[in-house]
XYZ file of C-alpha atoms in Angstrom:
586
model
C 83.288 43.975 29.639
C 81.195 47.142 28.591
C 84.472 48.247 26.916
C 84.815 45.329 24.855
C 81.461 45.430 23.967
C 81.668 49.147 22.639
C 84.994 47.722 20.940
C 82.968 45.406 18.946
C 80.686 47.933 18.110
C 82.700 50.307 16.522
C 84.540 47.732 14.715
C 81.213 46.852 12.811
C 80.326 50.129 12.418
C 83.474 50.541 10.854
C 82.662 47.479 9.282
C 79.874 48.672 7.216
C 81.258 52.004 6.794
C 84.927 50.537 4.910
C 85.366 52.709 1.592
C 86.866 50.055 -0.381
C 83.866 47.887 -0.562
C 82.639 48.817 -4.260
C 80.794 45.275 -4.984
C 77.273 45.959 -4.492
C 76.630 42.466 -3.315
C 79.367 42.116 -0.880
C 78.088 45.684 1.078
C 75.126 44.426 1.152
C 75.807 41.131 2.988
C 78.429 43.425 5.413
C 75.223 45.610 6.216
C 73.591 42.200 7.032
C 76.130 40.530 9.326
C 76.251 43.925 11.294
C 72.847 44.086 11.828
C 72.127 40.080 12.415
C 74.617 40.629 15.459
C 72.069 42.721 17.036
C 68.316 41.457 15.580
C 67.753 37.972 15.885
C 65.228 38.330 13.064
C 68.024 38.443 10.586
C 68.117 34.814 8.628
C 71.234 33.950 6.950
C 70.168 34.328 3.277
C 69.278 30.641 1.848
C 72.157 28.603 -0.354
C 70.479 27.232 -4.085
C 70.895 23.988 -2.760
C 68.628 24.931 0.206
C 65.976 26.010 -2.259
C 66.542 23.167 -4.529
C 66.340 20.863 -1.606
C 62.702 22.791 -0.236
C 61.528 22.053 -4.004
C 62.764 18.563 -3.597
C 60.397 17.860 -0.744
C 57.799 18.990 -2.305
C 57.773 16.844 -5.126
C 58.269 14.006 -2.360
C 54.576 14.627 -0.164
C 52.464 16.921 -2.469
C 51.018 13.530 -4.015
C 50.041 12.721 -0.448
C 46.896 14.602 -0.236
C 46.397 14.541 -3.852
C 46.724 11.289 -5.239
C 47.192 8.712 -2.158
C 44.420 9.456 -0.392
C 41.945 10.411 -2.592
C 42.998 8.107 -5.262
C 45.334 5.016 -4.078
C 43.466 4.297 -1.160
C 39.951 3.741 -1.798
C 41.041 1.777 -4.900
C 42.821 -0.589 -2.247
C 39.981 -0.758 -0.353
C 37.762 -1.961 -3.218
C 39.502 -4.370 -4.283
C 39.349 -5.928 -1.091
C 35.745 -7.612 -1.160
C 34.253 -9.872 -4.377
C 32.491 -8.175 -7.572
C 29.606 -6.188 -5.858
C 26.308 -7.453 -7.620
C 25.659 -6.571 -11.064
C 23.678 -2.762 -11.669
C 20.525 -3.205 -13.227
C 21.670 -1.182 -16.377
C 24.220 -3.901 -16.604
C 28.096 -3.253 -16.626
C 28.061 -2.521 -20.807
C 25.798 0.764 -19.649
C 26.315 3.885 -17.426
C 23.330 5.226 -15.561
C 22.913 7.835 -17.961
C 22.900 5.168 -21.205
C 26.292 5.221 -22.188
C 28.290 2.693 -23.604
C 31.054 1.582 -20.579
C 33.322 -1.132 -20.341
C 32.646 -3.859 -17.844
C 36.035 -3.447 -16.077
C 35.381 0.770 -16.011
C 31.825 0.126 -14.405
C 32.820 -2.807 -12.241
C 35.676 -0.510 -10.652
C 33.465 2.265 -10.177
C 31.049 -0.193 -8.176
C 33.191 -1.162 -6.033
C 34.080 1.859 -5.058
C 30.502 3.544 -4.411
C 29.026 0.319 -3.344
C 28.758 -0.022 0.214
C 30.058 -2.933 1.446
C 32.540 -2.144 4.166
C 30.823 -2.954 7.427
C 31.361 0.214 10.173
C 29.349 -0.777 13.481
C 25.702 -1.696 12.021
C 26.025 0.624 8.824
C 27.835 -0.782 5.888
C 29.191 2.253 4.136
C 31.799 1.976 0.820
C 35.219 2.688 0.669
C 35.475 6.235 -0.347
C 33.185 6.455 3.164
C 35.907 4.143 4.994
C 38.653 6.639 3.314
C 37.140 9.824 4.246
C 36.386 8.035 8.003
C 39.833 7.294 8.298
C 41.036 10.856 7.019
C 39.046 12.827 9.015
C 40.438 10.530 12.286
C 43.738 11.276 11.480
C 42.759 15.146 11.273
C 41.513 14.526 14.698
C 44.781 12.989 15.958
C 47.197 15.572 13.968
C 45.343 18.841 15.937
C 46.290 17.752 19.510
C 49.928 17.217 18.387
C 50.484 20.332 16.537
C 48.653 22.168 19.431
C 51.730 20.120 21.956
C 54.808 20.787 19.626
C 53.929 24.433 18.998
C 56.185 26.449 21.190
C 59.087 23.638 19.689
C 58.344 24.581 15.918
C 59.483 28.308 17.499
C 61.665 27.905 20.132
C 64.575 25.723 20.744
C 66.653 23.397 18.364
C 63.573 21.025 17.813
C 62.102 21.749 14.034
C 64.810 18.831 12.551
C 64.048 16.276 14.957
C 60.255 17.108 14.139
C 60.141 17.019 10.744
C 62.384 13.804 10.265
C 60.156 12.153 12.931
C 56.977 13.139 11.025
C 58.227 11.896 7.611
C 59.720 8.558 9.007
C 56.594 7.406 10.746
C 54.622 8.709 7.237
C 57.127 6.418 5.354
C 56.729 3.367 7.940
C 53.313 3.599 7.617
C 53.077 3.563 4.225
C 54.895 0.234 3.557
C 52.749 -2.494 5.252
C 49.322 -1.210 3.811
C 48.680 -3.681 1.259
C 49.837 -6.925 3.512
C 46.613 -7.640 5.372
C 43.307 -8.638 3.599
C 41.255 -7.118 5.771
C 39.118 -3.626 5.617
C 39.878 -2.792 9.379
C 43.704 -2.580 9.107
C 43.514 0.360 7.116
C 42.134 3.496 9.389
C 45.372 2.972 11.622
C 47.717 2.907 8.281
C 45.851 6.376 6.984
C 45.184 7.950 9.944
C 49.362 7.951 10.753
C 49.800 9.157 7.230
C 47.519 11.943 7.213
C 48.823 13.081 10.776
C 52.443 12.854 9.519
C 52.222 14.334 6.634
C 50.390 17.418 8.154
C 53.346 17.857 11.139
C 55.474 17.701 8.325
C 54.001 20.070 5.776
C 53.965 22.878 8.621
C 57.497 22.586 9.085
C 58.006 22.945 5.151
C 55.144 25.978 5.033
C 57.449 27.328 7.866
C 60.629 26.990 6.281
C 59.140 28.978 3.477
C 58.952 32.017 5.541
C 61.902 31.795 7.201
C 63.666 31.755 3.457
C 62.063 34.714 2.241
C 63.121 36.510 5.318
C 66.297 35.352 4.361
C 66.600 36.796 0.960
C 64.702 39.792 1.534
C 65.879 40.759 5.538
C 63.630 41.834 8.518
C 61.695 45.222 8.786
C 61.399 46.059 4.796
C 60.383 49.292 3.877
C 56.813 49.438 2.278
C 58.753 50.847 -0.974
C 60.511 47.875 -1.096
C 57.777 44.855 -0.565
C 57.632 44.271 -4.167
C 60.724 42.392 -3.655
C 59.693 40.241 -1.211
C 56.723 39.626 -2.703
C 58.298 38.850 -6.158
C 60.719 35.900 -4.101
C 57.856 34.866 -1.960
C 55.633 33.900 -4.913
C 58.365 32.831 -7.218
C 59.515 30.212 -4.400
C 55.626 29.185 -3.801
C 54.672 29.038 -6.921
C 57.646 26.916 -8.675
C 57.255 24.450 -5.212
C 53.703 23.849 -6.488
C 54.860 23.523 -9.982
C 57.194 20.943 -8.702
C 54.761 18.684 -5.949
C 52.396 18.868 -8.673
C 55.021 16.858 -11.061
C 55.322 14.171 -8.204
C 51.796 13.743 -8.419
C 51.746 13.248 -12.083
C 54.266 10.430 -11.288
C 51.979 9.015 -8.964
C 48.560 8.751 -10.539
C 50.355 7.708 -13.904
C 51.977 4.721 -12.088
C 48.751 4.209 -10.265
C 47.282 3.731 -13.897
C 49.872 1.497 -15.136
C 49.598 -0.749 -12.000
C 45.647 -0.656 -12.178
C 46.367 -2.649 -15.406
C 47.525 -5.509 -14.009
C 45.956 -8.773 -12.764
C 46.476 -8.735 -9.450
C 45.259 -4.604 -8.466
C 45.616 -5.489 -4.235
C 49.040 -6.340 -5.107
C 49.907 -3.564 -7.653
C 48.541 -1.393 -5.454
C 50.203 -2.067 -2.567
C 53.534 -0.995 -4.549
C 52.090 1.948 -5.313
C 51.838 2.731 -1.785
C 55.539 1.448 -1.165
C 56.841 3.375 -3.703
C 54.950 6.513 -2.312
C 56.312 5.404 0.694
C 59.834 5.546 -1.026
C 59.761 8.669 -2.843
C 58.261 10.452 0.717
C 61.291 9.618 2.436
C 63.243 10.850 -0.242
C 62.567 14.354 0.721
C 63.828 13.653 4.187
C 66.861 15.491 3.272
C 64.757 18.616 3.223
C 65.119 18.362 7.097
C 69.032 19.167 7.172
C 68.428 22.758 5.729
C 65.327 23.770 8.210
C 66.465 26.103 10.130
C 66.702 25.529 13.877
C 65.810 28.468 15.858
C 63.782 31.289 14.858
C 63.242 33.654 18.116
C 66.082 33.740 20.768
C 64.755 32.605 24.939
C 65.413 29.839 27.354
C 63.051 27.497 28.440
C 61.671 29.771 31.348
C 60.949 32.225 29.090
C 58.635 30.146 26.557
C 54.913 30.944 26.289
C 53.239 27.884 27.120
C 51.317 26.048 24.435
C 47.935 27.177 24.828
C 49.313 31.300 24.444
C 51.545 30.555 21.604
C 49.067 28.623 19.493
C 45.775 31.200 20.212
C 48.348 33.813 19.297
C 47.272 33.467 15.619
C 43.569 35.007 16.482
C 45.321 38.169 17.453
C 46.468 38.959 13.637
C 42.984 39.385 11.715
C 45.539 38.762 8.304
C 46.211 35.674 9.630
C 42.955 34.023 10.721
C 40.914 35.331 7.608
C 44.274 33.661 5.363
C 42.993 30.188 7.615
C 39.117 30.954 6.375
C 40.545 31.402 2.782
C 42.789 28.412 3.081
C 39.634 26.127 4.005
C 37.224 27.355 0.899
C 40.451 26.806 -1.346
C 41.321 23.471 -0.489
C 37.768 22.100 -0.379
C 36.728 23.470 -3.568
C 39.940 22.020 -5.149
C 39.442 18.791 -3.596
C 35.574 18.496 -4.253
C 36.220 19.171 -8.123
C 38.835 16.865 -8.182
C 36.746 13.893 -6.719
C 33.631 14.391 -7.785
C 34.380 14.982 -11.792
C 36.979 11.692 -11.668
C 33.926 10.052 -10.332
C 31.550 11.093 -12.823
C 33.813 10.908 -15.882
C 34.441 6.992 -14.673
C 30.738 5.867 -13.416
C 28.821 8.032 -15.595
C 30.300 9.296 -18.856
C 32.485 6.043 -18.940
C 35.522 8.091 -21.213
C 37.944 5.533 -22.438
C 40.170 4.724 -19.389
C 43.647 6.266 -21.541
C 41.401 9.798 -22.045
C 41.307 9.652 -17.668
C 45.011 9.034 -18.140
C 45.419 11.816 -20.162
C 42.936 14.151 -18.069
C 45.349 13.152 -14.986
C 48.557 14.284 -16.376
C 47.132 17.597 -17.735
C 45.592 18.350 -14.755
C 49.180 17.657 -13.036
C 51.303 18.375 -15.861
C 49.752 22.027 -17.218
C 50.963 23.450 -14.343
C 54.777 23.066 -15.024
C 54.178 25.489 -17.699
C 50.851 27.700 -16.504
C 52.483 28.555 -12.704
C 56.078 30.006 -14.015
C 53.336 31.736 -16.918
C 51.149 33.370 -13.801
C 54.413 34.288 -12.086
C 55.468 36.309 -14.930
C 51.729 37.731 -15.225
C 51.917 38.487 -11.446
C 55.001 40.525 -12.156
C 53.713 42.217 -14.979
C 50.927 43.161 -13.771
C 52.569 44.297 -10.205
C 49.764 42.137 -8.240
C 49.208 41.006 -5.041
C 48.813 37.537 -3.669
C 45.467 38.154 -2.880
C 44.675 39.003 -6.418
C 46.678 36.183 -7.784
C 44.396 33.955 -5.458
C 41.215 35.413 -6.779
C 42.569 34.339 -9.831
C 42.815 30.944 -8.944
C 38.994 31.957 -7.392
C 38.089 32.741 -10.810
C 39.258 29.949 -12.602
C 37.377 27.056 -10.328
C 34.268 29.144 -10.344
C 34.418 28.939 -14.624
C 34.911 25.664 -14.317
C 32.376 24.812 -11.895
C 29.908 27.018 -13.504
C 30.279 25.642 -16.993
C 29.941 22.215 -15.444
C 26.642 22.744 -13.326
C 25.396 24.449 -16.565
C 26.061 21.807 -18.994
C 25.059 19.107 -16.236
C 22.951 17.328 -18.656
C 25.072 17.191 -21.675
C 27.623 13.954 -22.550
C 31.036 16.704 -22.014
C 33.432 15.128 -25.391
C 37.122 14.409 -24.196
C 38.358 17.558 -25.823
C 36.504 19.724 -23.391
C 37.058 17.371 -19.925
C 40.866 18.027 -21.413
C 40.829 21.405 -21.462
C 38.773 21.944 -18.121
C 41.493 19.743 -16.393
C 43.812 22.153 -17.355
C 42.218 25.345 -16.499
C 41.150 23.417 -13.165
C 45.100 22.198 -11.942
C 46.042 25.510 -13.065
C 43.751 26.950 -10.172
C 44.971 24.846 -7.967
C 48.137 24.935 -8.391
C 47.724 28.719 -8.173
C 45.558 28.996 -4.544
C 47.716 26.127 -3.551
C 50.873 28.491 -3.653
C 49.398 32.083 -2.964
C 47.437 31.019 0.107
C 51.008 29.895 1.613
C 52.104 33.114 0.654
C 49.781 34.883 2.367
C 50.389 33.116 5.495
C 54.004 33.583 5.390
C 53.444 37.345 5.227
C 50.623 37.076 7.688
C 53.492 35.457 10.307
C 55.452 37.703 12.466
C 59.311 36.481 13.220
C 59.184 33.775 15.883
C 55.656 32.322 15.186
C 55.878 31.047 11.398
C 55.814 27.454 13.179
C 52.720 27.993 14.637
C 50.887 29.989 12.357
C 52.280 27.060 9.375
C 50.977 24.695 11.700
C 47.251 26.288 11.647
C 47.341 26.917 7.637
C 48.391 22.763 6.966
C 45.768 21.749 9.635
C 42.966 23.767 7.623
C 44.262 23.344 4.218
C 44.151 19.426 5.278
C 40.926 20.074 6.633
C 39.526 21.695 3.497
C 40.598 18.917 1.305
C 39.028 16.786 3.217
C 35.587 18.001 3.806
C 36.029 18.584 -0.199
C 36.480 14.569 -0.436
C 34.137 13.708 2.053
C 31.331 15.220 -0.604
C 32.155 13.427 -3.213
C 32.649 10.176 -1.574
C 28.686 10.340 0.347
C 27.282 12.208 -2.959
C 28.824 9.774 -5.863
C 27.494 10.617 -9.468
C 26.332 13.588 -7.476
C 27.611 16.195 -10.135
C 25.495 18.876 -10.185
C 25.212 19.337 -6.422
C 29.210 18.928 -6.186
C 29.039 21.643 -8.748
C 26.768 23.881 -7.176
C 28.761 23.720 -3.743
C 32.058 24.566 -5.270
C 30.747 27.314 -7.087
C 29.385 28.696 -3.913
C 32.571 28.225 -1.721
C 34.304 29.914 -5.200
C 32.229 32.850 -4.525
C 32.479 32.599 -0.908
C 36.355 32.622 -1.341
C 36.558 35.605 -3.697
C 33.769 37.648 -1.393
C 36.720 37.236 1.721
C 39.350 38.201 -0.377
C 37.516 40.987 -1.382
C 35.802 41.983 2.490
C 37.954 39.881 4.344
C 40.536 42.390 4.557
C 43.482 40.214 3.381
C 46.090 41.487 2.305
C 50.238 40.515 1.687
C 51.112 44.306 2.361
C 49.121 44.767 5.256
C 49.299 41.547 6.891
C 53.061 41.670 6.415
C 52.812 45.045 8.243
C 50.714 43.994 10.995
C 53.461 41.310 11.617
C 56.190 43.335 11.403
C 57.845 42.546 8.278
C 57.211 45.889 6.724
C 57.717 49.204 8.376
C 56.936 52.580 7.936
C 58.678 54.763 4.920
C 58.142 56.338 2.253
C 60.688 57.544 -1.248
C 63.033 56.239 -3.185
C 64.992 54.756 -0.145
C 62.239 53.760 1.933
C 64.150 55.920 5.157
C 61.309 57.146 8.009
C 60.950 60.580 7.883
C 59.911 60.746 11.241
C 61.304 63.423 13.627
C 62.140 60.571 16.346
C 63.740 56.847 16.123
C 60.982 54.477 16.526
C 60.401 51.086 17.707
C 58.890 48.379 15.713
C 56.492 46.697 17.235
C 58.172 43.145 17.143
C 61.445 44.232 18.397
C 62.675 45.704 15.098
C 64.104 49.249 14.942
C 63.270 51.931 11.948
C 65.579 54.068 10.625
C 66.273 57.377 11.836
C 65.741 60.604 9.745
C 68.776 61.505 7.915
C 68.941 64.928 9.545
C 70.138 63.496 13.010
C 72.911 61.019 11.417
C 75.509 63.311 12.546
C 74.311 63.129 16.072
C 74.157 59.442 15.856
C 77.093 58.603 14.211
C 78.475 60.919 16.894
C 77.141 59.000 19.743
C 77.921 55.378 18.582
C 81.615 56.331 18.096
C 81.791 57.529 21.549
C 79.667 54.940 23.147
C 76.976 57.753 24.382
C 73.055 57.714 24.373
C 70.597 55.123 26.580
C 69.856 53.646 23.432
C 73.267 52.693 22.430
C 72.609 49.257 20.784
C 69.582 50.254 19.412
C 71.587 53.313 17.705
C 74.091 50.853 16.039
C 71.698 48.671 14.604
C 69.608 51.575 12.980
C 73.312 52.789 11.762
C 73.484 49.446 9.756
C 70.318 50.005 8.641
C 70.520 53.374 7.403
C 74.238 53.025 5.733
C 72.638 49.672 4.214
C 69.708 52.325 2.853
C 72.066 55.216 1.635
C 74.590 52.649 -0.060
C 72.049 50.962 -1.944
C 69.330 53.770 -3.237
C 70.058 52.840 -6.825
C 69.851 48.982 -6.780
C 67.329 48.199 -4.195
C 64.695 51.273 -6.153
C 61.672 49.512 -7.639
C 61.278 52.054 -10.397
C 61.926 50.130 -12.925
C 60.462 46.949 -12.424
C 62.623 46.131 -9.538
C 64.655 43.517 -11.361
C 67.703 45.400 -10.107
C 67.163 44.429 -5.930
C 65.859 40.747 -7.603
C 68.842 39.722 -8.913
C 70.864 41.113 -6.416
C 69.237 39.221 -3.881
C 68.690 36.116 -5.941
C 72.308 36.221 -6.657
């Protein structure tokens, strides 16, 4: 048997070694295969349908936590109970003397007014919304903390992600068909739990793709090109959810328009419904296993998921992903609010201040990507930028607080603000997928969607109990803006190092990344370095004749290091690295 084994070997040594392979591409994937046969961190590079498929579901759920919930739903809820009693301004004024329109002010009313009963207290419906959101937080957390060894181990991450997005879908079809208040916790509390077990098996699948494309164990020479695919993948997914959400609000609008809003409503959560379960075939291409182990040899739940505290990257990334998500959210609320109740704008200029805010990003996120590139930044400057951007926007807001803001500007503000989210949306998930080491990007994607979910909605849960609240919605986010840039800055994050402490980048420096260390070393999550070129001789010598302790180790740092020497020209990053992109791109 150890014969045949030593057989095998030197067949994909010779493998990798075969002088007639002059195709770049196809040495490359040889060098792969070899290796993948002996490191089970080795993914199978993704297919362009895969990719296309991972975008696809992400124009199917990213509307979820930005237009459903915050938008859909409390607008359901209003229009539940009669015509709350007339202002004392009347509905032709706003609070601040502005002309409205009675329809404008009466919807706004009967969203802020508090008539949903909750025990003794009568609170309104964005109250009732952000209630039933925060339960459904509540109920997700247990879950994710039961199912985290499965998102790992095991053939389980399918079954788990088309489980989460059917009972999302399910849930999402019978809101609108009782007449009551009470019905509707149960109805968002499934959806925001399902939607969260989902979106950590998509944030996972992220990780596992740019493994994929890039391999295990990159040299620190060579992270540009993982962070060039890691971003470009992010940042076009957000591009992409952030289209399904212009969908979304726009036929929210149109359906707002008619007679009957419970009704038109209701198929705005059906069709939600539909277009969620659309992206359901984003659950054939998740991969099924990311670390090898039986059963017995599983950590149990409690280890695995308290494993993320012992990678400083990745807890400060869960910090960052709270202040991002609640000062996107918070904006978002609060300035919809105050442009309907209080500056009354025409409702076609909210129309158009929805679809820019959704819309801009098609064309600023592929813009940044190329700036990112340019510029040779990491993803924790790229999220300062997005930093940057909310804290102008919330700055120029608290400071003009007083003023009646003309269309022009709201315009233009909407699209600097979905620009910035649309940018901390995509680099925070790409510094968590650097942050995770091979065989815990379940679990560490099931933390980041738990606190990004979390962030939005504490961000929510202002606006709804401060309505018309601007300038103390203003303040806060431009606080938790300068909270989130002072972490980035002394928070120690960083793609390169956290992708080092996780073991996705070793040691190396020079044109070919090799170790010039005088011994082979191990990596510390199982993956081996490459040996210094002086003592290939000695190990080509001992693979061929089946000698040394080490002997599988020495055959997979032999793949490594012919996969080096064969490729020092087109995987060098002197020249803008476009060389190793398109090779692994291709």
């Amino acid at each position: 048997m150890e014969s045949n084994n030593k057989d095998h070997h030197r067949s994909i040594e010779s493998s990798i070694s075969t002088p007639d392979l002059h195709d770049t591409g196809l040495k490359l994937e040889r060098a792969r295969e070899a290796y993948a046969g002996y490191n089970s961190d080795v993914m199978e590079k993704p297919s362009k349908m895969e990719v296309w498929i991972w975008y696809l579901y992400e124009v199917c759920s990213y509307f979820i936590h930005s237009s459903l919930l915050p938008i859909v739903f409390p607008l359901m809820i209003s229009q539940i109970h009669r015509l709350p009693a007339e202002p004392t301004a009347g509905w032709l004024t706003s609070p601040i003397g502005l002309s409205c329109r009675p329809q404008l002010s009466q919807l706004y009313e009967a969203l802020v007014n508090k008539n949903v009963e909750f025990g003794t207290a009568r609170i309104s419906a964005l109250q009732w919304t952000s209630f039933s959101w925060g339960v459904g937080l509540g109920l997700a957390g247990p879950i994710l903390w039961l199912i985290s060894t499965s998102l790992d181990y095991g053939n389980f991450q399918p079954i788990i992600a088309g489980t989460a997005i059917a009972t999302g879908f399910f849930f999402c079809l019978p809101t609108g068909f009782f007449n009551v208040t009470w019905i509707f916790p149960p109805f968002i509390i499934a959806i925001v739990a399902a939607s969260t077990i989902a979106a950590a098996t998509h944030t996972r699948h992220h990780g596992m793709m740019v493994r994929g494309f890039t391999g295990p164990n990159l040299h620190k020479s060579r992270f540009a090109l993982r962070r060039w695919i890691s971003s470009w993948l992010s940042l076009y997914a957000a591009a992409a959810g952030a289209l399904g959400s212009a969908v979304i609000t726009a036929f929210t609008y149109y359906m707002l328009r008619k007679k009957e809003k419970e009704l038109s409503l209701w198929i705005v959560t059906i069709f939600s419904g539909l277009a969620w379960a659309a992206g359901i075939s984003h659950v054939a291409f998740i991969k099924p296993r990311s670390v090898s182990g039986d059963v017995a040899g599983r950590p149990s739940p409690a280890k695995h998921s308290l494993s993320i505290f012992t990678y400083p990257h990745a807890f400060t990334t869960l910090i960052l992903t709270f202040l991002s998500s609640f000062t996107t959210m918070c904006i978002f609320a609060s300035g919809y609010l105050y442009f309907a109740g209080f500056l009354c704008l025409r409702p076609p200029v909210i129309l158009y201040s929805w679809l820019i805010y959704f819309v801009f990003p098609l064309i600023s996120l592929p813009a940044v990507h190329l700036v990112q590139h340019a510029l040779r930044a990491d993803a924790a400057k790229m999220h300062a930028l997005g930093f940057v951007m909310a804290l102008i926007t919330s700055g120029f807001g608290f400071y003009f607080r007083s003023g009646i803001w003309a269309a022009g500007v709201i315009l233009a503000f909407s699209a600097v603000q979905g620009t910035s989210a649309g940018v901390m949306h995509a680099f925070q998930r790409v510094l968590l997928s650097d942050c995770s080491p091979p065989g815990k990007e379940g679990v560490f994607a099931a933390w980041f969607e738990w606190w990004r979910a979390a962030g939005a909605f504490a961000g929510f849960t202002v606006a709804a109990t401060l309505p018309g609240e601007i300038s103390t919605s203003l303040a806060v986010t431009f606080l938790t803006s300068v909270a989130g840039i002072v972490v980035l800055v002394y928070g120690h994050i960083s793609d390169t190092g956290g992708a080092a402490a996780a073991g996705h980048v070793v040691a190396g420096e020079g044109k070919s990344g090799r170790v010039h260390d005088e011994e082979q070393q191990d990596d510390p999550d199982g993956g081996i370095t490459s040996p210094p070129p002086r003592a290939r001789l000695a190990l080509e010598d001992d693979v061929h004749h089946g000698n040394g302790k080490n002997y599988n180790n020495n055959v997979r740092s032999l793949a490594v290091m012919k996969e080096d020497e064969d490729h020092d020209d087109e995987l060098s990053f002197q020249h803008d690295h476009e060389d190793d992109i398109s090779l692994a791109l291709s």
